[in-house]
Structure formats: C-alpha cells, structure tokens
Amino acid sequence: MVWLPWPCSAKLVFGNAYTVPARRDTMHLMKNNARTMVEKGGVIVDGENLSIQGIVDALSGVAVTVSPRALKNMADTRATLLAHATDRPIYGVNTGFGPMVRHIISSDDLSALQYNLVRGHAVGMGVPIKESFAFAAMLIRLNTLVKGMSCASPALAQKLTALINQRVVPVIPEHGAVGTSGDLVQLAHIALTLLGEGNVFYEGKIIPTKAAFKKVSLTPHVLGPKEGLSLINGTSVMTAIAALLVREAEHLVTLSARVGALSLEIVQGFTDILDGALHEARPHPGQIYIAELMRKATADSKRMRAREHMKKYVQIQKETYATDIVLQEVYSMRCIPQILGPAYETIQNAKRVVEIEMNSVTDNPILDKKTTRFLHGGNFHGDYVATAVDHMKVGLAKITMLSERRVNYFLNKNVNHSFAPFLNMQTPGLSMGLQGLQFVATSTTALNQSLGYPHSLHSIPTNGDNQDVVSMGTDAALITAKVTENAYTVLAIEMVTLAQAVDLLGIEKMLSTSGRELYRDTRAQIKAVIADRTLTTELNNLADSLRPL
C-alpha cells in the first residue's frame, strides 16, 4: 500500500464535536511563520515559503509550479557559474570531491564529472524508503534549487517539477547516508531518476525509470557543470522524512492526550489534576496546552469527580484508619500533561527546525549573487535535523511508555483491584482475556525504549576522514519513523483495553463526547473480546485507522 498521509481525516483525533484549544501566547517562539504560496489550486515553489502543509498539499495531488521570478534568478546565477567555471577553482565544478579536491578537472570533462558523481553515489542498499518520503524529498530539493544559490539550471528545476507532477517518484534505498555531506547516496537516486536511470514508483508499482519516462513522455535531463553536486549535496531526504513525521507526531500526541483522558474517565479521575490553576503554577507551554486539551475532552463527562465532594465519603477522624477510595491516580494518569507537555514542545521545535531547513540552501559551494563569490562551507551538515528528530523520538517513546503503563493498570487485577484478570469477560483461567495483547504492548514499548537512544551520537568518520564528524540524520529520521509506527500499535492496544473496561462497567453513556467517539471508533474495528480469538488482523486495522489518511 502506498502511504500518502494526507489529506487527513482527523475524526479519531479530534472527534466530530472536539476541537483542539488555541495555543497560548507562551508558544510564540515555536510558531511557524513559513506559509506555502498556493495560487489557482497549485503549490508555488519559490525557495522561501515551502511549509509542511505545502508538502501535504502536493502529496494529496495539488500541482506544483516554480515561481517565474525564481526561474529568472536561477538563470542569472547559472550564467555566473558558467562564466567562471574555467577561470577559477570551484569545488565540485572543476575539482574532484572530498579528499580528491586537489585534482583539477579538465574543462572538457566538467559534465562527465557530474555523471560520475551521481552514478558513483547511487549505490544505496536495503528496502526502499516510503514513497511519500521520497516524494517529499524531491519537493524539498526543488525548493532548495530554485533559491538560485546552487547554480542549477532552470531546465533542471522544470524537469524535477515535471517528475513531481507526473508522480514519477525515485526508489531510494534506506541504507547509505551518514548525513554529511547531507544525504549524498539517497539524493543520488533522485538525481539518477532525472537521468532516466534506476527504478521509480509509478502508479503503485516499481518499474524502470526508462519505462516511466516513456509513459509520461519525458526525456532525461542532461547534466551540466555542478548540477550533479547541486542535486545530491544536502539534507533534503532527512528533512523530508522529518517533515512528515512532525505531522504524525502532532497527531499522535493529541490522540495520546485523548486516550489518556478516557482512561481518567474510566477510573473516575479527579478534575483538579487538569485544573488550569495547577498548570499555570508551573507555566510550561506544552504542559498548559495538554492540560487544556484534556479539560476540553472531559468537559461533558459524567465520570470525572471534583475532589471537594470527597468529604462526603471520607470523614476525618481522630484515629488513623484506611479508606477504599483512591485519592490520587497513578502517574501514568495523573501526570499526563507533565509528560506529554515536553513531547509536544519538542515536536513544535522540530517543526520549526524542519521548516527552516526546507527553505535553506544546504549544498556546497554556493554562490553569493551580490558579490559573485563562491562560498565554501558546511551547510550540508545534518545535525539540526538529526538532533530535532532524536528529541522528538524520545517524546514518541514516552507516549508508548505512558500507554503501556495504563494497559498494565487495567489488565493487572493486583493494581486496579476492580476488574477480572486481563479484563476477562468469560471464565478467567480457561479463557485468556486480553493477556496476549499486553505482551505485544510491553515488547513494542521496550523496542521503542531501545530505539530512543539518540542516533545522532553515532558518528563514525568516513570519506578518507574528510567527513570526520557526521550527523547520521537520515538514519535518525528512519528510526523515528519506526518509533512512530510502534506508537500506533501500543495506542491501539490501549484503546482495545479501555473499550473492554467500558463494556465491563457498562458506562458508555456516562462518557464524554470525546470518550464515546474513541470507544465507538474502537468497537467499529474490534468487537468486545469474550471468547478467545486471534486479534492480529483486527488490531492492524485499528492501528491503521488511527493514522492520518
């Protein structure tokens, strides 16, 4: 199945009557100012204003057009490059690459150098990354090129735009990038497609690029000086993966807050743990945001309790005695805003970083048009993106940890003191209840904990020690994608668990609007587990339904 995450139906996240509260002013530092220009139904790429939403629009089928002003700027900088390609040494234009930079290339071989660069780096291994990731990488690379500082030709931008609009998407193997000089190996597979070589996704199949070009009446692009380097030198693949994961992560943190709110309803949680005054006393913006979101979710619940009513049931006496009433919930319920709040903030920071990166020039060297200087540096280094996705990954792992602990609460009779073992609805001992699902939640959460280690710390020098400190940004993003997949699995298991508890208590009508919608959406995929049955297919269907469409 081709994974095209948007346009998104947010019903499972926000519900029919549910809206996320507006962000408070304290979030102003995290605001994203990038706004993709959309005119006459198309995404206008100008090198300055591409946003994550712009990628979403393009994925959903909106046509992409390069700004005429950007094409004019590309033509100007291209002419400057060609004018100086043979009168001064320019890295990657008339020199070798990396440790071979001391080799000056003949003017007759400048084009051949670019072909050799692309073919010599298009050596990725492993399964293809998702088609949506590759598509987003094409769009981000296009946006980088049209800034003009990479000195690629307008013809190259127009060819890449045609591939995007025809949905001819390069097959990019998962293994090969160290994140400096950006995503050389993976981006080389995009460049290879422009040459009419390699394989592509087209109409749901993987076919040779040459065959796809024939179907859409395209011809290969002829690489000129520096164009191979302009295509493969940069962070566009890691940034593309990160961009789509940011949207997934925003979706997951909101879903997690709603599911956590439902767990509070089931145990008749106290309203003061979500009270605005409590969270304003520790005014972290993410914590305040999540608490407000959960107050909204539980506002019309008939299960939540006000703590001041407890004096009717617990009388203060002179002697010490025990009460059966639980006066404080376990941390996985009581501390949801304090745990999801940091996760939300890291996601918003990742969004800011990614959208800056999407509108940046990340290859080397680049042209300063005002002074006609060719600037040599390291904008291709992926540490900004790698660090952002690593931090976001920790928050996503925390989501699974919270969810798994609540699953344990409801399935462990020694903890909840209310339900049959594993929420059994038949004969405990003879039938299993949800026992098997807990193993899956526990093992998947443990995997996320292991994957949560920051991959950007795994720097291994390469390229003749020229690249002596690398970012591992693309692998960091791909690992975060796996953590994201796992989070859906664990949340799906929790939703089954909570639905089973609701049935055992017979409290569906007492739930909030948000809680009832989660319950009914769960039951639409998985009926109550009474007699033992295999749940693998049903659980996969539920997890898939939680994802944005």
Coordinates of C-alpha atoms in Angstrom, one line a residue:
M1 CA 0.0 0.0 0.0
V2 CA 1.3 3.4 -0.9
W3 CA 1.4 5.6 2.2
L4 CA 0.1 9.0 1.4
P5 CA -0.6 10.5 4.8
W6 CA -2.8 13.5 3.8
P7 CA -5.4 14.9 3.3
C8 CA -6.2 13.7 6.7
S9 CA -9.4 12.8 8.4
A10 CA -8.9 13.9 12.0
K11 CA -12.1 12.2 13.3
L12 CA -10.1 9.8 15.5
V13 CA -8.0 12.6 16.9
F14 CA -10.4 15.4 17.3
G15 CA -13.8 13.8 17.0
N16 CA -16.9 15.3 15.5
A17 CA -17.5 17.8 18.2
Y18 CA -14.0 18.1 19.5
T19 CA -11.5 20.9 18.8
V20 CA -8.0 21.5 20.0
P21 CA -7.7 24.6 22.1
A22 CA -5.8 27.5 20.6
R23 CA -2.2 27.8 21.5
R24 CA -1.4 30.4 24.2
D25 CA 0.9 33.3 23.6
T26 CA 3.6 31.5 25.5
M27 CA 4.1 29.3 22.4
H28 CA 5.1 32.3 20.3
L29 CA 8.7 31.2 20.0
M30 CA 7.5 27.9 18.5
K31 CA 5.3 29.4 15.9
N32 CA 5.9 28.5 12.3
N33 CA 6.0 31.6 10.0
A34 CA 6.5 29.7 6.8
R35 CA 3.4 29.6 4.6
T36 CA 3.5 27.8 1.3
M37 CA 2.1 30.0 -1.5
V38 CA -0.9 28.3 -3.1
E39 CA -2.4 30.1 -6.1
K40 CA -5.0 28.8 -8.5
G41 CA -5.0 25.4 -6.9
G42 CA -1.2 24.9 -7.1
V43 CA 1.7 24.9 -4.8
I44 CA 4.1 27.7 -5.8
V45 CA 7.7 26.8 -5.1
D46 CA 9.9 29.9 -4.7
G47 CA 12.7 28.8 -2.4
E48 CA 11.3 30.8 0.5
N49 CA 7.9 29.7 1.6
L50 CA 7.6 25.9 1.5
S51 CA 5.8 24.5 4.6
I52 CA 5.0 21.1 5.8
Q53 CA 1.4 21.8 4.8
G54 CA 2.7 22.6 1.3
I55 CA 4.2 19.1 1.1
V56 CA 0.9 17.7 2.4
D57 CA -1.0 19.5 -0.4
A58 CA 1.4 18.3 -3.1
L59 CA 1.1 14.7 -1.7
S60 CA -2.7 15.0 -2.0
G61 CA -2.4 15.8 -5.7
V62 CA -2.1 19.6 -5.8
A63 CA 0.1 20.6 -8.8
V64 CA 3.5 22.2 -8.2
T65 CA 4.7 25.2 -10.1
V66 CA 8.0 27.1 -9.8
S67 CA 7.8 30.8 -9.4
P68 CA 8.8 32.6 -12.6
R69 CA 10.9 35.0 -10.6
A70 CA 12.8 32.0 -9.1
L71 CA 13.4 30.6 -12.6
K72 CA 14.8 34.0 -13.7
N73 CA 17.1 34.1 -10.6
M74 CA 18.3 30.6 -11.4
A75 CA 19.1 31.6 -15.0
D76 CA 21.2 34.5 -13.7
T77 CA 23.2 32.5 -11.2
R78 CA 23.7 29.7 -13.7
A79 CA 25.2 32.2 -16.1
T80 CA 27.5 33.4 -13.4
L81 CA 28.7 29.9 -12.7
L82 CA 29.3 29.1 -16.3
A83 CA 31.3 32.3 -16.8
H84 CA 33.7 31.3 -14.0
A85 CA 33.7 27.5 -14.4
T86 CA 37.1 27.6 -16.2
D87 CA 38.8 30.7 -14.8
R88 CA 39.0 29.8 -11.1
P89 CA 39.0 26.6 -8.9
I90 CA 35.4 25.9 -7.7
Y91 CA 34.9 22.8 -5.6
G92 CA 32.8 20.2 -7.4
V93 CA 32.7 22.2 -10.6
N94 CA 36.3 21.8 -11.8
T95 CA 37.8 19.9 -8.9
G96 CA 37.5 16.4 -7.5
F97 CA 35.3 15.6 -4.5
G98 CA 36.2 15.1 -0.8
P99 CA 39.8 14.1 -0.4
M100 CA 40.2 14.3 -4.2
V101 CA 39.7 18.0 -4.1
R102 CA 43.3 18.7 -5.2
H103 CA 42.6 17.1 -8.6
I104 CA 41.7 19.8 -11.1
I105 CA 39.4 18.6 -13.8
S106 CA 39.8 19.3 -17.5
S107 CA 37.2 21.8 -18.9
D108 CA 36.2 19.1 -21.4
D109 CA 35.2 16.8 -18.5
L110 CA 33.1 19.0 -16.4
S111 CA 29.8 17.4 -17.5
A112 CA 31.3 13.9 -17.2
L113 CA 32.4 14.7 -13.7
Q114 CA 28.7 15.3 -12.7
Y115 CA 27.5 12.0 -14.2
N116 CA 30.3 10.1 -12.5
L117 CA 29.3 11.8 -9.2
V118 CA 25.7 10.7 -9.5
R119 CA 26.3 7.2 -10.7
G120 CA 29.2 6.6 -8.2
H121 CA 26.9 7.6 -5.3
A122 CA 23.7 5.9 -6.4
V123 CA 24.7 2.8 -4.5
G124 CA 22.1 2.6 -1.7
M125 CA 21.1 -0.7 -0.2
G126 CA 18.1 -2.2 1.6
V127 CA 14.4 -1.8 1.2
P128 CA 13.1 1.4 -0.4
I129 CA 12.1 4.2 1.9
K130 CA 8.4 5.1 1.8
E131 CA 7.2 6.6 -1.5
S132 CA 5.8 9.6 0.4
F133 CA 9.2 10.3 1.9
A134 CA 10.9 10.1 -1.5
F135 CA 8.2 12.4 -3.0
A136 CA 8.7 15.0 -0.2
A137 CA 12.5 14.8 -0.7
M138 CA 12.0 15.7 -4.4
L139 CA 9.9 18.7 -3.5
I140 CA 12.3 20.0 -0.8
R141 CA 15.3 19.5 -3.2
L142 CA 13.4 21.5 -5.8
N143 CA 12.7 24.3 -3.3
T144 CA 16.4 24.4 -2.4
L145 CA 17.5 24.6 -6.1
V146 CA 15.1 27.4 -7.0
K147 CA 16.7 29.7 -4.4
G148 CA 19.4 30.0 -7.1
M149 CA 22.5 29.8 -4.9
S150 CA 23.2 26.2 -6.0
C151 CA 23.6 27.5 -9.6
A152 CA 21.5 24.7 -11.2
S153 CA 19.8 25.5 -14.5
P154 CA 16.1 26.4 -14.8
A155 CA 15.8 23.4 -17.1
L156 CA 16.8 21.1 -14.2
A157 CA 14.1 22.6 -11.9
Q158 CA 11.5 22.3 -14.6
K159 CA 12.4 18.6 -15.2
L160 CA 12.2 17.9 -11.5
T161 CA 8.9 19.7 -11.3
A162 CA 7.6 17.5 -14.2
L163 CA 8.6 14.4 -12.3
I164 CA 6.8 15.6 -9.2
N165 CA 3.6 16.4 -11.1
Q166 CA 3.6 13.2 -13.0
R167 CA 4.2 11.3 -9.8
V168 CA 7.3 9.6 -11.1
V169 CA 9.0 9.0 -7.7
P170 CA 12.5 7.6 -7.3
V171 CA 13.1 4.4 -5.5
I172 CA 15.5 5.4 -2.7
P173 CA 17.1 2.5 -0.7
E174 CA 17.1 3.1 3.1
H175 CA 20.8 2.5 3.7
G176 CA 23.6 4.8 2.6
A177 CA 23.6 8.2 4.2
V178 CA 25.7 9.4 7.0
G179 CA 24.1 12.9 7.0
T180 CA 27.2 14.8 5.8
S181 CA 27.6 15.9 3.1
G182 CA 24.0 15.6 3.6
D183 CA 22.2 12.6 2.0
L184 CA 24.6 12.0 -0.8
V185 CA 23.7 8.4 -1.5
Q186 CA 20.0 8.7 -1.2
L187 CA 19.8 12.0 -3.1
A188 CA 21.9 10.4 -5.8
H189 CA 18.9 8.1 -6.5
I190 CA 16.8 11.2 -7.2
A191 CA 19.4 12.5 -9.5
L192 CA 19.7 9.1 -11.2
T193 CA 15.9 9.3 -12.0
L194 CA 16.5 12.7 -13.7
L195 CA 19.0 10.9 -15.9
G196 CA 16.4 8.3 -16.9
E197 CA 18.1 5.6 -14.9
G198 CA 17.3 3.4 -11.9
N199 CA 13.8 2.5 -10.8
V200 CA 10.8 4.5 -9.7
F201 CA 7.4 4.2 -8.1
Y202 CA 4.8 4.8 -10.7
E203 CA 1.0 4.1 -10.5
G204 CA 1.5 1.9 -7.5
K205 CA 4.3 -0.2 -8.9
I206 CA 8.1 -0.2 -9.1
I207 CA 9.2 0.0 -12.7
P208 CA 12.4 1.1 -14.6
T209 CA 12.7 4.8 -14.9
K210 CA 13.1 4.5 -18.6
A211 CA 9.7 2.8 -18.8
A212 CA 8.0 5.5 -16.7
F213 CA 9.6 8.3 -18.8
K214 CA 8.1 6.7 -21.9
K215 CA 4.6 6.6 -20.3
V216 CA 4.7 10.3 -19.3
S217 CA 6.6 11.5 -22.4
L218 CA 9.7 12.8 -20.5
T219 CA 13.3 12.7 -21.6
P220 CA 16.4 12.6 -19.4
H221 CA 18.0 15.8 -18.2
V222 CA 21.5 16.5 -19.5
L223 CA 23.7 17.4 -16.5
G224 CA 25.9 20.5 -16.9
P225 CA 28.7 21.7 -14.6
K226 CA 27.8 21.4 -10.8
E227 CA 24.3 20.1 -11.4
G228 CA 25.0 16.6 -10.1
L229 CA 26.6 18.1 -7.0
S230 CA 23.6 20.5 -6.6
L231 CA 21.3 17.6 -6.6
I232 CA 23.0 15.2 -4.2
N233 CA 24.7 17.6 -1.7
G234 CA 22.3 18.5 1.1
T235 CA 19.8 17.4 3.7
S236 CA 16.6 17.0 1.7
V237 CA 15.9 13.3 2.4
M238 CA 16.3 13.5 6.2
T239 CA 14.3 16.8 6.1
A240 CA 11.5 15.2 4.1
I241 CA 11.2 12.2 6.4
A242 CA 11.3 14.6 9.4
A243 CA 8.6 16.9 7.9
L244 CA 6.1 14.0 7.5
L245 CA 7.0 12.6 10.9
V246 CA 6.3 16.0 12.5
R247 CA 2.7 15.8 11.3
E248 CA 2.4 12.3 12.5
A249 CA 3.8 13.2 15.9
E250 CA 1.4 16.1 16.3
H251 CA -1.4 13.7 15.5
L252 CA -0.1 11.1 18.0
V253 CA 0.4 13.5 20.9
T254 CA -3.2 14.7 20.5
L255 CA -4.5 11.2 20.2
S256 CA -2.5 10.2 23.3
A257 CA -4.0 13.0 25.3
R258 CA -7.5 12.0 24.4
V259 CA -6.9 8.3 25.1
G260 CA -5.3 9.3 28.4
A261 CA -8.4 11.4 29.2
L262 CA -10.6 8.4 28.5
S263 CA -8.6 6.3 31.0
L264 CA -9.2 9.1 33.6
E265 CA -12.9 8.9 33.0
I266 CA -13.0 5.2 33.4
V267 CA -11.3 5.3 36.8
Q268 CA -13.4 8.4 37.8
G269 CA -10.4 10.6 38.0
F270 CA -10.3 13.9 39.8
T271 CA -10.8 17.1 37.9
D272 CA -8.2 19.1 39.8
I273 CA -5.3 17.2 38.1
L274 CA -6.3 19.1 34.9
D275 CA -7.2 22.4 36.6
G276 CA -5.8 25.5 34.9
A277 CA -4.6 27.0 38.2
L278 CA -2.4 23.9 38.8
H279 CA -0.7 24.1 35.5
E280 CA -0.4 27.9 35.4
A281 CA 1.6 27.5 38.6
R282 CA 4.2 25.7 36.5
P283 CA 3.7 27.5 33.2
H284 CA 5.5 25.3 30.7
P285 CA 3.6 26.0 27.5
G286 CA 3.3 22.3 26.5
Q287 CA 2.0 21.3 29.9
I288 CA -0.6 24.0 29.8
Y289 CA -1.6 23.1 26.3
I290 CA -2.1 19.4 27.0
A291 CA -4.0 20.1 30.2
E292 CA -6.3 22.4 28.4
L293 CA -6.8 19.9 25.6
M294 CA -7.7 17.2 28.2
R295 CA -10.1 19.5 30.0
K296 CA -11.8 20.1 26.7
A297 CA -12.0 16.4 26.1
T298 CA -13.5 15.6 29.6
A299 CA -15.7 18.7 29.9
D300 CA -19.1 16.8 29.5
S301 CA -18.1 13.6 31.2
K302 CA -20.3 12.2 33.9
R303 CA -17.5 10.1 35.4
M304 CA -14.9 12.8 36.5
R305 CA -15.0 13.8 40.1
A306 CA -14.5 17.0 42.0
R307 CA -12.2 16.5 44.9
E308 CA -14.2 18.6 47.3
H309 CA -17.0 16.1 47.1
M310 CA -14.8 13.5 48.8
K311 CA -15.6 14.9 52.2
K312 CA -18.9 13.2 51.9
Y313 CA -17.3 9.9 51.7
V314 CA -14.1 10.2 53.7
Q315 CA -14.6 11.7 57.1
I316 CA -11.6 13.0 59.0
Q317 CA -11.4 11.3 62.4
K318 CA -9.0 11.4 65.3
E319 CA -7.8 7.8 64.9
T320 CA -5.8 6.6 61.9
Y321 CA -7.8 4.3 59.5
A322 CA -7.8 3.1 55.9
T323 CA -10.2 4.1 53.1
D324 CA -11.0 2.1 50.0
I325 CA -11.2 5.3 48.0
V326 CA -8.1 6.1 45.8
L327 CA -7.4 9.7 46.5
Q328 CA -4.6 10.1 43.8
E329 CA -4.3 8.4 40.5
V330 CA -1.1 6.7 39.3
Y331 CA 1.4 8.8 37.5
S332 CA 0.5 7.5 34.0
M333 CA -2.9 9.1 34.5
R334 CA -2.2 12.0 36.9
C335 CA 0.9 13.3 35.2
I336 CA -0.2 13.1 31.5
P337 CA 0.2 16.9 30.9
Q338 CA 3.6 16.9 32.6
I339 CA 4.8 14.1 30.4
L340 CA 3.1 14.9 27.1
G341 CA 3.9 18.6 27.5
P342 CA 7.6 18.2 26.9
A343 CA 6.8 15.8 24.0
Y344 CA 4.6 18.4 22.4
E345 CA 7.2 21.1 22.8
T346 CA 9.9 19.0 21.2
I347 CA 7.6 18.3 18.3
Q348 CA 6.9 22.1 17.8
N349 CA 10.6 22.7 18.0
A350 CA 11.2 20.0 15.4
K351 CA 8.6 21.6 13.2
R352 CA 10.4 25.0 13.4
V353 CA 13.8 23.4 12.6
V354 CA 12.4 21.4 9.7
E355 CA 10.6 24.3 8.0
I356 CA 13.7 26.4 8.3
E357 CA 15.7 23.6 6.8
M358 CA 13.2 23.1 4.0
N359 CA 13.7 26.7 2.9
S360 CA 17.5 26.7 3.2
V361 CA 20.4 26.2 0.9
T362 CA 22.2 23.0 2.0
D363 CA 24.8 22.2 -0.7
N364 CA 28.4 23.3 -1.2
P365 CA 29.7 25.6 -2.6
I366 CA 27.0 28.2 -3.1
L367 CA 27.0 31.5 -4.9
D368 CA 26.6 34.8 -3.2
K369 CA 25.0 36.6 -6.1
K370 CA 25.7 40.1 -4.7
T371 CA 29.5 39.6 -4.7
T372 CA 29.7 36.7 -7.2
R373 CA 31.8 34.8 -4.5
F374 CA 31.5 31.1 -4.3
L375 CA 31.2 30.3 -0.7
H376 CA 32.6 27.0 0.6
G377 CA 31.3 25.7 3.9
G378 CA 29.2 23.0 5.6
N379 CA 25.5 23.8 5.3
F380 CA 25.0 20.2 4.2
H381 CA 25.7 19.0 7.8
G382 CA 22.5 17.4 9.1
D383 CA 22.9 17.9 12.9
Y384 CA 20.0 20.4 13.1
V385 CA 17.5 17.8 11.7
A386 CA 19.2 14.8 13.3
T387 CA 19.0 16.4 16.8
A388 CA 15.4 17.5 16.2
V389 CA 14.2 14.1 15.2
D390 CA 16.1 12.4 18.0
H391 CA 14.5 14.7 20.6
M392 CA 11.1 14.1 19.0
K393 CA 11.7 10.4 19.1
V394 CA 12.1 10.5 22.9
G395 CA 8.7 12.1 23.2
L396 CA 7.1 9.5 21.0
A397 CA 8.7 6.7 23.0
K398 CA 7.3 8.4 26.2
I399 CA 3.8 8.2 24.6
T400 CA 4.2 4.4 24.3
M401 CA 5.5 4.2 27.8
L402 CA 2.5 6.1 29.2
S403 CA 0.1 3.9 27.2
E404 CA 1.7 0.6 28.1
R405 CA 1.6 1.5 31.9
R406 CA -2.2 2.3 31.6
V407 CA -2.7 -1.0 29.8
N408 CA -1.0 -2.7 32.7
Y409 CA -3.2 -0.8 35.2
F410 CA -6.4 -2.1 33.6
L411 CA -5.2 -5.7 33.0
N412 CA -3.4 -6.2 36.3
K413 CA -6.1 -7.0 39.0
N414 CA -3.4 -6.5 41.7
V415 CA -3.1 -2.9 40.6
N416 CA -6.7 -1.9 39.7
H417 CA -8.5 -4.1 42.4
S418 CA -11.6 -3.8 40.3
F419 CA -11.6 -6.0 37.2
A420 CA -11.2 -9.6 36.4
P421 CA -7.7 -10.6 35.3
F422 CA -6.8 -9.2 31.9
L423 CA -10.4 -7.8 31.7
N424 CA -11.7 -11.3 31.1
M425 CA -15.3 -11.4 30.1
Q426 CA -15.7 -15.1 30.3
T427 CA -14.0 -17.7 32.6
P428 CA -10.7 -16.5 34.0
G429 CA -8.1 -19.3 33.7
L430 CA -10.0 -21.0 31.0
S431 CA -10.0 -18.0 28.7
M432 CA -7.2 -15.5 28.2
G433 CA -9.0 -12.2 28.0
L434 CA -6.5 -9.5 26.8
Q435 CA -3.5 -11.3 28.2
G436 CA -1.8 -11.7 24.8
L437 CA -2.2 -8.1 23.9
Q438 CA -0.3 -7.0 26.9
F439 CA 2.8 -9.0 25.7
V440 CA 2.6 -7.1 22.4
A441 CA 2.3 -3.7 24.2
T442 CA 5.2 -4.5 26.5
S443 CA 7.6 -5.8 23.8
T444 CA 6.8 -2.9 21.4
T445 CA 7.3 -0.3 24.2
A446 CA 10.6 -2.0 25.1
L447 CA 11.7 -1.7 21.5
N448 CA 10.8 2.0 21.4
Q449 CA 12.9 2.5 24.6
S450 CA 15.9 0.9 22.9
L451 CA 15.4 2.9 19.7
G452 CA 15.0 6.1 21.7
Y453 CA 18.8 6.4 22.1
P454 CA 19.9 9.5 20.1
H455 CA 21.3 8.1 16.8
S456 CA 23.0 11.4 16.0
L457 CA 25.6 10.4 18.6
H458 CA 26.7 7.5 16.4
S459 CA 29.3 9.5 14.5
I460 CA 31.8 7.4 12.6
P461 CA 34.4 9.2 10.4
T462 CA 34.3 8.3 6.7
N463 CA 35.4 9.6 3.3
G464 CA 39.1 9.4 4.0
D465 CA 38.4 11.1 7.3
N466 CA 37.3 14.2 5.4
Q467 CA 33.9 13.7 7.0
D468 CA 35.2 13.2 10.5
V469 CA 32.1 14.2 12.4
V470 CA 28.8 13.1 10.8
S471 CA 25.1 13.6 11.8
M472 CA 23.5 10.2 10.8
G473 CA 20.4 12.4 10.2
T474 CA 18.6 10.2 7.7
D475 CA 19.0 7.0 9.8
A476 CA 17.9 9.0 12.9
A477 CA 14.8 10.0 11.0
L478 CA 14.1 6.5 9.7
I479 CA 14.5 5.1 13.3
T480 CA 12.0 7.8 14.4
A481 CA 9.6 6.6 11.7
K482 CA 9.8 3.1 13.3
V483 CA 9.1 4.5 16.8
T484 CA 6.1 6.3 15.3
E485 CA 4.8 3.0 13.8
N486 CA 5.2 1.3 17.2
A487 CA 3.3 4.1 18.9
Y488 CA 0.2 3.4 16.8
T489 CA 0.4 -0.2 17.8
V490 CA 0.6 0.5 21.5
L491 CA -2.1 3.1 21.4
A492 CA -4.4 0.7 19.5
I493 CA -3.9 -1.9 22.2
E494 CA -4.7 0.7 24.9
M495 CA -7.9 1.6 23.1
V496 CA -9.0 -2.0 23.0
T497 CA -8.2 -2.3 26.7
L498 CA -10.2 0.9 27.5
A499 CA -13.2 -0.2 25.4
Q500 CA -13.2 -3.6 27.2
A501 CA -13.2 -1.8 30.6
V502 CA -16.1 0.5 29.4
D503 CA -18.1 -2.6 28.5
L504 CA -17.4 -4.4 31.8
L505 CA -18.5 -1.3 33.7
G506 CA -21.4 -0.5 31.4
I507 CA -20.6 3.2 31.3
E508 CA -20.6 4.2 27.7
K509 CA -23.5 6.7 28.1
M510 CA -21.6 8.3 31.0
L511 CA -18.5 9.1 29.0
S512 CA -17.7 12.4 27.5
T513 CA -18.4 13.1 23.8
S514 CA -14.7 12.6 23.1
G515 CA -14.6 9.3 25.1
R516 CA -17.7 7.9 23.4
E517 CA -16.2 8.6 20.0
L518 CA -13.0 6.8 20.9
Y519 CA -14.9 3.9 22.3
R520 CA -17.2 3.7 19.2
D521 CA -14.3 4.0 16.8
T522 CA -12.5 1.2 18.6
R523 CA -15.6 -1.0 18.5
A524 CA -16.1 -0.3 14.8
Q525 CA -12.8 -2.2 14.3
I526 CA -12.7 -4.7 17.2
K527 CA -15.8 -6.1 18.9
A528 CA -15.6 -7.0 22.6
V529 CA -13.3 -9.9 23.3
I530 CA -15.4 -12.5 25.0
A531 CA -14.4 -15.9 23.6
D532 CA -10.7 -16.1 22.7
R533 CA -9.9 -15.3 19.1
T534 CA -6.9 -14.1 17.2
L535 CA -6.8 -10.3 17.0
T536 CA -3.8 -9.7 14.7
T537 CA -5.8 -8.6 11.6
E538 CA -8.3 -6.6 13.7
L539 CA -5.6 -4.9 15.6
N540 CA -3.7 -3.9 12.5
N541 CA -6.9 -2.5 11.1
L542 CA -7.4 -0.4 14.2
A543 CA -3.8 0.8 14.2
D544 CA -4.1 1.8 10.5
S545 CA -7.4 3.6 11.2
L546 CA -5.6 5.8 13.8
R547 CA -3.2 7.1 11.2
P548 CA -4.0 10.2 9.1
L549 CA -5.4 9.1 5.8

